């Protein structure tokens, strides 16, 4: 087959993979079963809250966790913050014996979220009495700005989740808490706030329906991924990974949460996704902050390629699970190839012929339609007060928003080539640019 024909057909192959994955995710979302609740009193709960310069949000997060889940312990990891994070948490810990401060100090601190979580894991082990039943102890990672649904522990205790002894991890849904904020940028004008509101809205759509469908599809393929917020893991599962890998969370990993899920499945545990409960976080109203965050995620995906050999040879992964996981790994590569191939086709004049334009229109419909169709689903489940035409427009916005993946994939690839693997905290919305020190966008 001539190389030019291969060049022409490859984008169709990538589009076909995308459409197949989307159809599976949409079907899994629309046909999902309701989650049956369990007894949270049958388990012991410990929340890990990693913090680096989080004085703007950490107090409210600890208060919500302690107020809604009184029997649980809250472990706040202060990753050598330069602000008052440690002072705030220390004061809370003095008044509440179920609040614990894990202090980290440079040069050992600020080496990544995974290392911070490993420090809490070690202190939890020292805290537990000898002979503690680690099968019934559950660790939940909550971001410093996270707010967990008050029903969350009931649902993740259910028979399809930790009620099943083979389940080692549970991931709950993620929502954007500030989705209805009329002025996400109070210091800016009307146009900037309109863009910021839309940016937060499409992030909420991304997690509430698109990503939820993807996770529910993974539930069928046996490849559910763990996220960095609302991640529940059985302590005995963390122990098994630590015995093999020296630590549960991988050092230097930019997607330490997703890698933990891979390790858990390879160790023989199942992971499930519970879509009927959620953790909320701040949606990012700043495009630059969003690109910084997503570049880290894209680069983390590229790091995960090193697991491909183990997954292909593992008996713990089904054939469908292998395909889904490899598809996820190579998403940034696919985005880069699409950019290169589209540029090549333009140079070769393939899009300049009038005969090709009908095909171009069909391809555009197949590319745009899946995003638009998420709009009415999102309106039905999460924004019923919105007009139907608004839901369709949100779907078009989700399509345009998806193009950021090409930008962050390219940036992540360049960072990998340059050996830049540093982990940068996303600046909170309550922190002005002049407040610091926190990680810079870039």
PDB file of C-alpha atoms in Angstrom, residues 113 253-257 290-303 408 412 415 422-426:
ATOM      1  CA  UNK A 113       2.069  14.375  45.506  1.00  0.00           C
ATOM      2  CA  UNK A 253       4.875  10.044  38.837  1.00  0.00           C
ATOM      3  CA  UNK A 254       2.860  12.922  37.408  1.00  0.00           C
ATOM      4  CA  UNK A 255      -0.261  10.725  37.477  1.00  0.00           C
ATOM      5  CA  UNK A 256       0.415   8.983  40.774  1.00  0.00           C
ATOM      6  CA  UNK A 257      -3.319   8.364  41.172  1.00  0.00           C
ATOM      7  CA  UNK A 290      -6.021  24.805  32.975  1.00  0.00           C
ATOM      8  CA  UNK A 291      -3.291  24.248  30.377  1.00  0.00           C
ATOM      9  CA  UNK A 292      -0.674  23.901  33.127  1.00  0.00           C
ATOM     10  CA  UNK A 293      -2.767  21.273  34.898  1.00  0.00           C
ATOM     11  CA  UNK A 294      -3.620  19.338  31.757  1.00  0.00           C
ATOM     12  CA  UNK A 295      -0.041  19.417  30.458  1.00  0.00           C
ATOM     13  CA  UNK A 296       0.955  17.569  33.623  1.00  0.00           C
ATOM     14  CA  UNK A 297      -1.802  15.034  32.991  1.00  0.00           C
ATOM     15  CA  UNK A 298      -0.750  14.512  29.361  1.00  0.00           C
ATOM     16  CA  UNK A 299       2.886  14.058  30.342  1.00  0.00           C
ATOM     17  CA  UNK A 300       1.773  11.648  33.060  1.00  0.00           C
ATOM     18  CA  UNK A 301      -0.044   9.608  30.422  1.00  0.00           C
ATOM     19  CA  UNK A 302       3.179   9.358  28.458  1.00  0.00           C
ATOM     20  CA  UNK A 303       4.966   8.137  31.598  1.00  0.00           C
ATOM     21  CA  UNK A 408      -1.257  19.974  26.134  1.00  0.00           C
ATOM     22  CA  UNK A 412       3.750  17.309  27.516  1.00  0.00           C
ATOM     23  CA  UNK A 415       8.587  18.566  28.448  1.00  0.00           C
ATOM     24  CA  UNK A 422       8.642  18.544  38.012  1.00  0.00           C
ATOM     25  CA  UNK A 423       5.225  18.539  39.688  1.00  0.00           C
ATOM     26  CA  UNK A 424       3.461  21.917  39.923  1.00  0.00           C
ATOM     27  CA  UNK A 425       0.496  22.632  42.173  1.00  0.00           C
ATOM     28  CA  UNK A 426      -2.478  24.281  40.514  1.00  0.00           C
TER      29      UNK A 426
END
